[in-house]
PDB file of C-alpha atoms and ligand atoms in Angstrom:
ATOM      1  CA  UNK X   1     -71.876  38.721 -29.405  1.00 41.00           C
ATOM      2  CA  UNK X   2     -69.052  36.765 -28.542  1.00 49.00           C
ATOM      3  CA  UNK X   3     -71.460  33.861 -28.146  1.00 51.00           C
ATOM      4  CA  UNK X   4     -72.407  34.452 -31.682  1.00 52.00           C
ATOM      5  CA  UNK X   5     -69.166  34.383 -33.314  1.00 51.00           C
ATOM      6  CA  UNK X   6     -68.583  31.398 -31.916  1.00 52.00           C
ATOM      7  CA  UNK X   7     -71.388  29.946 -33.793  1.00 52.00           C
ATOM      8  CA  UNK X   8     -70.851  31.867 -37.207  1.00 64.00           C
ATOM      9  CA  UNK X   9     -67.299  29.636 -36.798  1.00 67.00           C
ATOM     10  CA  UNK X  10     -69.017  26.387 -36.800  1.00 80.00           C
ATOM     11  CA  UNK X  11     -68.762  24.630 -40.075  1.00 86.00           C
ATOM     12  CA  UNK X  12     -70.044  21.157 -41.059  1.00 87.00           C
ATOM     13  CA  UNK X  13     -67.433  18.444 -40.518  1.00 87.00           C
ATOM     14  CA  UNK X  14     -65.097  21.031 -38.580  1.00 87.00           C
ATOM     15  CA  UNK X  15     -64.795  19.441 -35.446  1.00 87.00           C
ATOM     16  CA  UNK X  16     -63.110  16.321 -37.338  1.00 88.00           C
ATOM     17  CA  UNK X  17     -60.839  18.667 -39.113  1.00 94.00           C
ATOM     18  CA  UNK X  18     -60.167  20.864 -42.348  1.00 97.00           C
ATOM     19  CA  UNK X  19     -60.153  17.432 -44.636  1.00 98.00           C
ATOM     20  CA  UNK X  20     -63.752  16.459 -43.646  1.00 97.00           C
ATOM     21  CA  UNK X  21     -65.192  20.215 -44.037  1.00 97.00           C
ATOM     22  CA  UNK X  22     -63.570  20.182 -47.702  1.00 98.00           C
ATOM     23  CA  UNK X  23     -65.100  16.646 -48.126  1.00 98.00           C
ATOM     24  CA  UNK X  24     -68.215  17.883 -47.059  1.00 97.00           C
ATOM     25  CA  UNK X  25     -68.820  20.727 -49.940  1.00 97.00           C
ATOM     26  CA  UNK X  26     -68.079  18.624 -52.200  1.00 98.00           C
ATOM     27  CA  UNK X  27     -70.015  15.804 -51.305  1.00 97.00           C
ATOM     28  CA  UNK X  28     -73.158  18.731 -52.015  1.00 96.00           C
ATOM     29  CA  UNK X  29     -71.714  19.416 -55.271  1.00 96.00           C
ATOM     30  CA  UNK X  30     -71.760  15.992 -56.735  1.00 96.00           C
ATOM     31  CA  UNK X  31     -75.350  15.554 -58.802  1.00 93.00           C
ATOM     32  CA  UNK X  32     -77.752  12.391 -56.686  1.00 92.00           C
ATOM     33  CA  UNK X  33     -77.002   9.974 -59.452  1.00 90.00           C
ATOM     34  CA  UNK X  34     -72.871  10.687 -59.221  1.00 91.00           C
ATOM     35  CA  UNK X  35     -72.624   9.717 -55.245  1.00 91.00           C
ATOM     36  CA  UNK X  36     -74.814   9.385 -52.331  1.00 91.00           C
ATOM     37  CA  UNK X  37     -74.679  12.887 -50.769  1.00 93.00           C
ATOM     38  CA  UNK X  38     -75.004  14.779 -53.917  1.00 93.00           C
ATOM     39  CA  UNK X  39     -77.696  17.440 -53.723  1.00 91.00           C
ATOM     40  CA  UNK X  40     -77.863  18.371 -57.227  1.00 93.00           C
ATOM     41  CA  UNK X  41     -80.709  17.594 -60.191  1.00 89.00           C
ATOM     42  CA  UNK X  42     -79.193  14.392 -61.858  1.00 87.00           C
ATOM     43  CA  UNK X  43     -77.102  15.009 -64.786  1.00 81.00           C
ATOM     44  CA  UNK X  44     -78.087  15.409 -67.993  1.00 82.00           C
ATOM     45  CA  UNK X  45     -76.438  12.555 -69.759  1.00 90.00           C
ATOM     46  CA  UNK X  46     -75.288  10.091 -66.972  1.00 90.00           C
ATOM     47  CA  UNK X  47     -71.685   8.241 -67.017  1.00 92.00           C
ATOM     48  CA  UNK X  48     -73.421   5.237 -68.644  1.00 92.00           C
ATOM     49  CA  UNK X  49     -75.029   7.139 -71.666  1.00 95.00           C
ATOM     50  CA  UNK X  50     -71.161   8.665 -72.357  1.00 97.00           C
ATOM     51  CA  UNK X  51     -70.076   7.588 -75.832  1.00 98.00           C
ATOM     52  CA  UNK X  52     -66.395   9.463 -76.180  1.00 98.00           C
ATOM     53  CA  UNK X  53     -64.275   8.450 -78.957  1.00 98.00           C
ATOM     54  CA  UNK X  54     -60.401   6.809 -78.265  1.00 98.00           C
ATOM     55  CA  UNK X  55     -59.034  10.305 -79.088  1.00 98.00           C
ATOM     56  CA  UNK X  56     -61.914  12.008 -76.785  1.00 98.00           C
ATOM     57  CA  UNK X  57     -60.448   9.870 -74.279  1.00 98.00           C
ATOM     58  CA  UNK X  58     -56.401  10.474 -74.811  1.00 98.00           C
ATOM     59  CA  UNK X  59     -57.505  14.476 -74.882  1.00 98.00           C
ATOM     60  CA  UNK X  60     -58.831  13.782 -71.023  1.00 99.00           C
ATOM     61  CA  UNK X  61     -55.770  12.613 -70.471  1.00 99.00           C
ATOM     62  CA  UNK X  62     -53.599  14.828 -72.500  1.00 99.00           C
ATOM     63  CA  UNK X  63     -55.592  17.564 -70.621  1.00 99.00           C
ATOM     64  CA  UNK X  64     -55.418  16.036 -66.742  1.00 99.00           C
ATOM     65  CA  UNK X  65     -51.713  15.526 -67.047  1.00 99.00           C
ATOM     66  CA  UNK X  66     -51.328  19.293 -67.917  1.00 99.00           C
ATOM     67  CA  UNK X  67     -52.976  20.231 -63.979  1.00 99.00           C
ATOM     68  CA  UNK X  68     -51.168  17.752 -62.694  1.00 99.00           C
ATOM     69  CA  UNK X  69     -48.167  19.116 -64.155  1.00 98.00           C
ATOM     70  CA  UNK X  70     -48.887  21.990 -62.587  1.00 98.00           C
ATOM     71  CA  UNK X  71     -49.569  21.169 -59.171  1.00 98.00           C
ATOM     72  CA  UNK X  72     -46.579  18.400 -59.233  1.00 98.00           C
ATOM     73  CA  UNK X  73     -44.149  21.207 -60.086  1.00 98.00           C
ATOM     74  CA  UNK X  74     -45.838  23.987 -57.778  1.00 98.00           C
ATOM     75  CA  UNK X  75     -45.075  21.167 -55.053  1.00 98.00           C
ATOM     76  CA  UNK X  76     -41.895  20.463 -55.945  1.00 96.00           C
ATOM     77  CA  UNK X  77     -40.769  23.893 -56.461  1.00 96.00           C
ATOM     78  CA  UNK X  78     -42.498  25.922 -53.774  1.00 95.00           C
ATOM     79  CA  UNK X  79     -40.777  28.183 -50.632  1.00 91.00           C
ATOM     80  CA  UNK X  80     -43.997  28.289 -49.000  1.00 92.00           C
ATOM     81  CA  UNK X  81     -44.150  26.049 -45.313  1.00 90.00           C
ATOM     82  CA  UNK X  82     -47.930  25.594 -46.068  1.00 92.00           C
ATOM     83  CA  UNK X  83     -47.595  23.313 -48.832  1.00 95.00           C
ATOM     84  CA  UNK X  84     -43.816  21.132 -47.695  1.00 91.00           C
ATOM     85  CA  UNK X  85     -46.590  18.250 -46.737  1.00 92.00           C
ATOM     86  CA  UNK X  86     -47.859  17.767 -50.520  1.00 97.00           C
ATOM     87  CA  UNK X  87     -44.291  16.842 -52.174  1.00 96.00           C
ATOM     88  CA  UNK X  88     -44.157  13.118 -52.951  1.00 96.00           C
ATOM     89  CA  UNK X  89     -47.377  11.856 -51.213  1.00 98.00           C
ATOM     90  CA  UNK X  90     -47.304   8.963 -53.647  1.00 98.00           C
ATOM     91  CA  UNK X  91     -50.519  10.778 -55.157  1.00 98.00           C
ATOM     92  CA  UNK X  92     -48.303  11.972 -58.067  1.00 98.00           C
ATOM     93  CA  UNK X  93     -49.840  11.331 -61.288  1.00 98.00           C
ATOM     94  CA  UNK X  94     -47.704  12.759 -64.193  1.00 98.00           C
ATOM     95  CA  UNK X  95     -45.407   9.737 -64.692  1.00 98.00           C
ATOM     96  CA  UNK X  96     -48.043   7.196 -64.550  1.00 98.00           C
ATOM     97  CA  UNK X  97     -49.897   9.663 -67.339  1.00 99.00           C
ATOM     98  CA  UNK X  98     -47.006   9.772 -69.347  1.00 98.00           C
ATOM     99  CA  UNK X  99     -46.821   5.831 -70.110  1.00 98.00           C
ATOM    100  CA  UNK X 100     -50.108   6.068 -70.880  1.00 98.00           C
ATOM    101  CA  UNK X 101     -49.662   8.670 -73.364  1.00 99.00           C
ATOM    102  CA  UNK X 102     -46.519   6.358 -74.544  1.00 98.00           C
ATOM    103  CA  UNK X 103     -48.799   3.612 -74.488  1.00 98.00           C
ATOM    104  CA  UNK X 104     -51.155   5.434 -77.009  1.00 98.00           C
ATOM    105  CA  UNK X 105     -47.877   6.526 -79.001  1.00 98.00           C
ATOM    106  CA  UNK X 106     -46.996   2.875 -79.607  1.00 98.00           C
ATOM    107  CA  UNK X 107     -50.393   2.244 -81.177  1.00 98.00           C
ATOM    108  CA  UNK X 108     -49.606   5.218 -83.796  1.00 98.00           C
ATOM    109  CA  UNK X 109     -51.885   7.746 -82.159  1.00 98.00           C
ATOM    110  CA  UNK X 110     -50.360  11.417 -82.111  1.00 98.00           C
ATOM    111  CA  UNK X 111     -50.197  12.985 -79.030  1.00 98.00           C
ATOM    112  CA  UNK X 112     -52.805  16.199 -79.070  1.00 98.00           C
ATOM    113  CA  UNK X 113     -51.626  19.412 -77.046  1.00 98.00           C
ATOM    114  CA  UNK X 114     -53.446  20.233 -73.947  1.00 99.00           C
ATOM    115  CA  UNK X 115     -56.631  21.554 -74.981  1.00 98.00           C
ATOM    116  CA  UNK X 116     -58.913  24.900 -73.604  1.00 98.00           C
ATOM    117  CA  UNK X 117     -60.234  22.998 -70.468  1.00 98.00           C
ATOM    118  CA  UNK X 118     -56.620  21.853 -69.364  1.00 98.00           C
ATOM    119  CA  UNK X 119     -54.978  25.046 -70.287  1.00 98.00           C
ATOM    120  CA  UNK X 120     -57.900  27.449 -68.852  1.00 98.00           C
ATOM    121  CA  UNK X 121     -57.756  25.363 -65.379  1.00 98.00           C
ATOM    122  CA  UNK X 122     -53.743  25.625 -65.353  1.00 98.00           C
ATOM    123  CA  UNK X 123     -54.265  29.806 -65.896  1.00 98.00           C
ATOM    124  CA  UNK X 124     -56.391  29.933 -63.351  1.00 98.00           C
ATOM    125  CA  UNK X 125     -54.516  27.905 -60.890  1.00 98.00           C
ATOM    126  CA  UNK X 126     -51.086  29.826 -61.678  1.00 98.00           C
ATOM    127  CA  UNK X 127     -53.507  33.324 -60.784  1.00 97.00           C
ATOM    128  CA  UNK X 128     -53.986  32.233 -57.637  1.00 97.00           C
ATOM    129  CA  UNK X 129     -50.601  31.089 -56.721  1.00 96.00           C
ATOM    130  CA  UNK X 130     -49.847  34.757 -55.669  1.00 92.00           C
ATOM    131  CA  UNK X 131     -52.719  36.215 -54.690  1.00 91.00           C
ATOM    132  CA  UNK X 132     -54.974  33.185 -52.836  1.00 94.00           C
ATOM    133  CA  UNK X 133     -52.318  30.357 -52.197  1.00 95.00           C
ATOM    134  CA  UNK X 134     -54.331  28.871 -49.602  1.00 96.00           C
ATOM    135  CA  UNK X 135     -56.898  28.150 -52.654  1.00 97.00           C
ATOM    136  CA  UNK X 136     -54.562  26.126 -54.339  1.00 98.00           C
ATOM    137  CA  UNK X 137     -55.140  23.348 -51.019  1.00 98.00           C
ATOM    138  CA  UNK X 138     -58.506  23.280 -52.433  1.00 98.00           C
ATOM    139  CA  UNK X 139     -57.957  22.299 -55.716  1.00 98.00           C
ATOM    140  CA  UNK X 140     -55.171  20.256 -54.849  1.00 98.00           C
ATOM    141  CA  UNK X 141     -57.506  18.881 -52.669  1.00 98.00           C
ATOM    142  CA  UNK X 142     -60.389  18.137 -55.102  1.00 98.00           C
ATOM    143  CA  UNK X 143     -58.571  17.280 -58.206  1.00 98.00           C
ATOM    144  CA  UNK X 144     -56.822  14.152 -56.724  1.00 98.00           C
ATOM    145  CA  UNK X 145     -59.208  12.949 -54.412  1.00 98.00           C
ATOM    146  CA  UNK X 146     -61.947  13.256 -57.035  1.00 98.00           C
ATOM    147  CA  UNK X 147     -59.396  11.020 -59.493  1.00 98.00           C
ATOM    148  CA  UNK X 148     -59.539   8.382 -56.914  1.00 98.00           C
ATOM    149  CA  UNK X 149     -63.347   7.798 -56.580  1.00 97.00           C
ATOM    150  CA  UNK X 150     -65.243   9.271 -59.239  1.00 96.00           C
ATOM    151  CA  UNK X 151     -62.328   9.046 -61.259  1.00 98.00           C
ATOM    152  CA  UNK X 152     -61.586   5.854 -60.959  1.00 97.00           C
ATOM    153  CA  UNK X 153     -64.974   4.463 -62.067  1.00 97.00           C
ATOM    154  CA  UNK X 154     -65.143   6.509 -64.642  1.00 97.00           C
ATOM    155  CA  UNK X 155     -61.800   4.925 -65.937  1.00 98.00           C
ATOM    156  CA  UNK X 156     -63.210   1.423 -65.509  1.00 97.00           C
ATOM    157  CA  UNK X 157     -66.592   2.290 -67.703  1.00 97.00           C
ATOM    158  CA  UNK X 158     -64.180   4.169 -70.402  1.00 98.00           C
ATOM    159  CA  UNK X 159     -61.418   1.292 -70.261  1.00 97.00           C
ATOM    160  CA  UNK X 160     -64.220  -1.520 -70.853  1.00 98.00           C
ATOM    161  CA  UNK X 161     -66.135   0.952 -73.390  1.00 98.00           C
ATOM    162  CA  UNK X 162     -62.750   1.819 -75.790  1.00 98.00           C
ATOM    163  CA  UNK X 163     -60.133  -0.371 -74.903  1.00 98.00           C
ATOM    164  CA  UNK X 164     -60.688  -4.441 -74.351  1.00 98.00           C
ATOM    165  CA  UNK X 165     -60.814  -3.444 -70.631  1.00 97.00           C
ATOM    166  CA  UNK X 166     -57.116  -2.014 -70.531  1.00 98.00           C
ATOM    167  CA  UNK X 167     -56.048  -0.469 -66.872  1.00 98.00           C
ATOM    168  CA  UNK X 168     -53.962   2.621 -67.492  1.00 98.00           C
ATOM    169  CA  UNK X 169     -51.264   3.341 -65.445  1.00 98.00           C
ATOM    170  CA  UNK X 170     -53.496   6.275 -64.438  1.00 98.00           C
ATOM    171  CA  UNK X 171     -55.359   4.194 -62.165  1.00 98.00           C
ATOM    172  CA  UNK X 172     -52.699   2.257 -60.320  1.00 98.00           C
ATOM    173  CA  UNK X 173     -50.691   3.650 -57.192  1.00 98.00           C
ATOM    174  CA  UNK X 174     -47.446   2.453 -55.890  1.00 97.00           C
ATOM    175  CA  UNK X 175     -49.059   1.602 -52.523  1.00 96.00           C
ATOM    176  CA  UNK X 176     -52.637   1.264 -51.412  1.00 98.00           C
ATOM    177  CA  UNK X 177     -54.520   4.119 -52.259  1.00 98.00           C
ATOM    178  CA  UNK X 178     -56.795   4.403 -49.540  1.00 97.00           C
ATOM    179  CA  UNK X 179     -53.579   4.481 -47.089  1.00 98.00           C
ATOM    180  CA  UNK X 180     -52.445   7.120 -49.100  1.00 98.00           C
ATOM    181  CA  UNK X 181     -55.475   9.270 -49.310  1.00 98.00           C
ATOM    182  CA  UNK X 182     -55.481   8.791 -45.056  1.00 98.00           C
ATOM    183  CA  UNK X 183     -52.128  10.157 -44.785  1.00 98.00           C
ATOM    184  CA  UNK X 184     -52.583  13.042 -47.049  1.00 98.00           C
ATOM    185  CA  UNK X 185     -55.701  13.657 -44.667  1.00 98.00           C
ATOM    186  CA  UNK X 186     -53.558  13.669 -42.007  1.00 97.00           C
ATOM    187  CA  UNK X 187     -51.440  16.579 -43.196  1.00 97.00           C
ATOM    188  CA  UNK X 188     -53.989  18.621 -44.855  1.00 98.00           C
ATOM    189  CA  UNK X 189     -55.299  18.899 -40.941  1.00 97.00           C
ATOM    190  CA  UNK X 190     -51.874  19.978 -40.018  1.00 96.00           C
ATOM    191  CA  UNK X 191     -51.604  22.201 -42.480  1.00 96.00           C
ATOM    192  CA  UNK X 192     -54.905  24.149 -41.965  1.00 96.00           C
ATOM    193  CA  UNK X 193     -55.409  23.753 -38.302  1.00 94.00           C
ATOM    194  CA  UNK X 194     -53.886  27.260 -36.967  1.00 93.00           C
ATOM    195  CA  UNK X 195     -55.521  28.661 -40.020  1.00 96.00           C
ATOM    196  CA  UNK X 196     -58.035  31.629 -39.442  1.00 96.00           C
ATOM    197  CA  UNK X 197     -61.787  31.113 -40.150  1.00 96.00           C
ATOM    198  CA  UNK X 198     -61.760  33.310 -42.850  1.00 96.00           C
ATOM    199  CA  UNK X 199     -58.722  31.616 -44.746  1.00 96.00           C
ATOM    200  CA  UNK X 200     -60.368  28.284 -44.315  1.00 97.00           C
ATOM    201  CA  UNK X 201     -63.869  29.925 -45.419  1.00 97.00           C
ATOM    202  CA  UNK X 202     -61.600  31.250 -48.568  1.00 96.00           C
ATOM    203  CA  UNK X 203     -60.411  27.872 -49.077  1.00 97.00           C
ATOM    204  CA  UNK X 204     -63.648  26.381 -49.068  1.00 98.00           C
ATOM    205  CA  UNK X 205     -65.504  28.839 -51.340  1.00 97.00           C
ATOM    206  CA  UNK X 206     -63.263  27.632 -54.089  1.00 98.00           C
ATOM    207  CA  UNK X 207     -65.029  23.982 -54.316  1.00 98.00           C
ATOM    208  CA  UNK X 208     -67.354  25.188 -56.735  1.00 98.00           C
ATOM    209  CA  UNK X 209     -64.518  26.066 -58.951  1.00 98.00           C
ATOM    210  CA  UNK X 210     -62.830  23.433 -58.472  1.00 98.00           C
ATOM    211  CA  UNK X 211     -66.073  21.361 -59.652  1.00 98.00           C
ATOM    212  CA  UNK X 212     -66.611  23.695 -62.623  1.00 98.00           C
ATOM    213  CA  UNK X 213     -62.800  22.878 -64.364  1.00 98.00           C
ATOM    214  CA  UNK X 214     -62.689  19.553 -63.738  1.00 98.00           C
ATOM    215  CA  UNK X 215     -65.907  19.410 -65.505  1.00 97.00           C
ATOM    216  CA  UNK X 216     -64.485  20.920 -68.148  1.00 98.00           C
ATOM    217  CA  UNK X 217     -61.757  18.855 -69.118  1.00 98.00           C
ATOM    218  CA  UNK X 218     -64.586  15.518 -68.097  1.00 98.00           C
ATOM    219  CA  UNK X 219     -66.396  17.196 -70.458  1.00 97.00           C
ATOM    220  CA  UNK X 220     -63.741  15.362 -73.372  1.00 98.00           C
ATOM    221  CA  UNK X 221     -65.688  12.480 -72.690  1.00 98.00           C
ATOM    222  CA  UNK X 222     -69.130  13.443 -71.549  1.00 96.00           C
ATOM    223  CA  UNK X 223     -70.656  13.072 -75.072  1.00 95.00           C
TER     224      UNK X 223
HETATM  225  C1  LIG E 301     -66.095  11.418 -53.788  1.00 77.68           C
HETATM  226  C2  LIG E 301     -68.460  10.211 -57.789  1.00 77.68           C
HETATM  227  C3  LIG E 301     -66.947  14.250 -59.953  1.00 77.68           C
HETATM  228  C4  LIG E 301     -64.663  15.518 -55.891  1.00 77.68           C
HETATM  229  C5  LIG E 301     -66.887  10.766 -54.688  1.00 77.68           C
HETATM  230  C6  LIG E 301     -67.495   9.488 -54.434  1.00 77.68           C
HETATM  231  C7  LIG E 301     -68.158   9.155 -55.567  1.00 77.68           C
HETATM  232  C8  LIG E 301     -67.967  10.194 -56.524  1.00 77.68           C
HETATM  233  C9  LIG E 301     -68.963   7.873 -55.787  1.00 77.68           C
HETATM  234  C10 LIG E 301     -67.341   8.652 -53.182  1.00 77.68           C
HETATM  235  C11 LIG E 301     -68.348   9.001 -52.161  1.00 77.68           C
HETATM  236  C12 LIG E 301     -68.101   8.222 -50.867  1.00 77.68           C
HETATM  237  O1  LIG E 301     -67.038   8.386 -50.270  1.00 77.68           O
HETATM  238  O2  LIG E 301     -68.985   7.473 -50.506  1.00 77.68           O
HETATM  239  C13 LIG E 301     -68.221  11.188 -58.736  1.00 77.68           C
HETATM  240  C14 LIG E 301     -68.658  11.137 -60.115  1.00 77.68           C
HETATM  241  C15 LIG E 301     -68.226  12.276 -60.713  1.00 77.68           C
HETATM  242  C16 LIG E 301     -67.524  13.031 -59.720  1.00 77.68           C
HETATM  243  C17 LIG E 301     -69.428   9.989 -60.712  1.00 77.68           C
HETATM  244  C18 LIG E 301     -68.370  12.794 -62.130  1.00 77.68           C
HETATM  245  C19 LIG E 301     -69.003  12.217 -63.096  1.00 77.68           C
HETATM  246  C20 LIG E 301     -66.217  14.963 -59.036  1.00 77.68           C
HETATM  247  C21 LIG E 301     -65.585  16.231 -59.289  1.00 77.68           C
HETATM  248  C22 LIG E 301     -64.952  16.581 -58.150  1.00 77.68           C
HETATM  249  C23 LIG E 301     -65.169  15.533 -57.176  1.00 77.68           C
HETATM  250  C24 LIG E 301     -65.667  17.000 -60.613  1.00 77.68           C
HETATM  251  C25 LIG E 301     -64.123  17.782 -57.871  1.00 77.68           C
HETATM  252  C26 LIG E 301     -63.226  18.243 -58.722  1.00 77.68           C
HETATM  253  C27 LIG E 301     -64.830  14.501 -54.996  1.00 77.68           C
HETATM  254  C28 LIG E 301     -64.235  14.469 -53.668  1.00 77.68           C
HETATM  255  C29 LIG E 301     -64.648  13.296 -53.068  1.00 77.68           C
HETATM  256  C30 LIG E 301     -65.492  12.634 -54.025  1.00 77.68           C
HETATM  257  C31 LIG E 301     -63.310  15.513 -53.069  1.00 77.68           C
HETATM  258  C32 LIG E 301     -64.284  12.802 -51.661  1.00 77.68           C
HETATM  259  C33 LIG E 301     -63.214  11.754 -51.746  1.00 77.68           C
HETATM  260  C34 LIG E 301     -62.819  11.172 -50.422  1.00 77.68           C
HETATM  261  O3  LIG E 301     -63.357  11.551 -49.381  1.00 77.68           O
HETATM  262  O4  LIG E 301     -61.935  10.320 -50.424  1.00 77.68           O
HETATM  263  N1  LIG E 301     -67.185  11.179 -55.972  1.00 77.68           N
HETATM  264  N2  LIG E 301     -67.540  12.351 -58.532  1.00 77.68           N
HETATM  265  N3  LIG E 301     -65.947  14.573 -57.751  1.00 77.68           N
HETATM  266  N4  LIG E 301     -65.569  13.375 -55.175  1.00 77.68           N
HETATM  267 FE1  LIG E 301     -66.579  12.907 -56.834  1.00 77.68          FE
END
């Protein structure tokens, strides 16, 4: 039986490390047409075929800066030794967001609130902050790393679509991004590596989730 447990413990990309057995679910949970290891049907109205308004737009943005706000100040603020790797990775994105809110300010837009999709994913996320911290890697996880690929051709379709083209602060880093993401792999396997199987199953099961909010607030300009 012991034999057997071993097995049970393997887990797609876990002999590289925590990182790559994230990366893998969500590779599965991206639709074919999104990215080359998707699994799912494609979706039904592909990035191309997305027609969002300007102020469709500034609510995605209104909306992502409220999570990051969130997980910025849950990084900042928290006791907890599991998450003293995520402060200052250089993946912050709340002041970048806020010129580009100021940005849309100086063209005489009005700021919205955060809307249902930003506020429901911030709920949920402070719910689990007691009860299933280790989840929060997860979404931490998932919500910047998904800004940096998806994301980040998403931004270039919406930027030539709305606005002449315009690169929002959104999409530029202080330093490569690709050298960041690598060191933030780096400590995510520190941080999970003594972690038991079922922590790091716990961890994992919240991908879907993850998927399901951030498709939410995408959902501003998936129309
Ligand atoms: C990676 C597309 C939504 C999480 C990727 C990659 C693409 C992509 C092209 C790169 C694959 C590669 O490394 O070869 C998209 C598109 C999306 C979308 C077009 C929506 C329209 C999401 C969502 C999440 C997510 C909603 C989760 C919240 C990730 C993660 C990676 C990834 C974690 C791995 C990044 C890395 O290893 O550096 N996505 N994605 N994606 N995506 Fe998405």
């Amino acid at each position: 039986s012991t034999d057997l447990h071993a097995q049970s413990d393997r887990r797609p990309g876990s002999h590289k490390g925590f990182v790559e057995e994230m990366r893998f679910v969500a590779m599965r949970l991206h639709t074919r047409d999104q990215a080359k290891e998707g699994t799912l049907e494609e979706s039904a109205l592909p990035i191309q075929e997305w027609r969002p308004t300007q102020q469709d737009y500034l609510q995605f943005l209104v909306d992502s800066k409220h999570v990051y706000e969130f997980f910025e100040n849950f990084m900042e603020q928290s006791q907890d030794n599991m998450f003293v790797n995520f402060k200052q990775t250089g993946l912050e994105r709340v002041p970048a967001l806020e010129q580009d809110l100021n940005w849309f300010r100086q063209r005489g837009f009005t700021v919205p609130e955060p809307a249902k999709p930003g506020t429901a994913y911030v709920d949920y996320l402070l719910s689990l902050v007691q009860d299933k911290p280790h989840a929060l890697l997860c979404h931490w996880y998932n919500f910047y790393f998904a800004h940096t690929a998806g994301g980040r051709m998403i931004g270039r379709l919406m930027s030539k679509l709305l606005f002449d083209g315009h690169v929002f602060e959104f999409y530029k880093w202080e330093r490569d991004v690709k050298e960041i993401l690598d060191q933030v792999r780096v400590k995510i396997d520190e941080t999970a590596k003594d972690w038991p199987r079922e922590v790091k199953d716990d961890c994992l099961k919240e991908t879907g989730l993850s998927f399901s909010y951030s498709g939410t607030i995408l959902g501003h300009l998936a129309k």
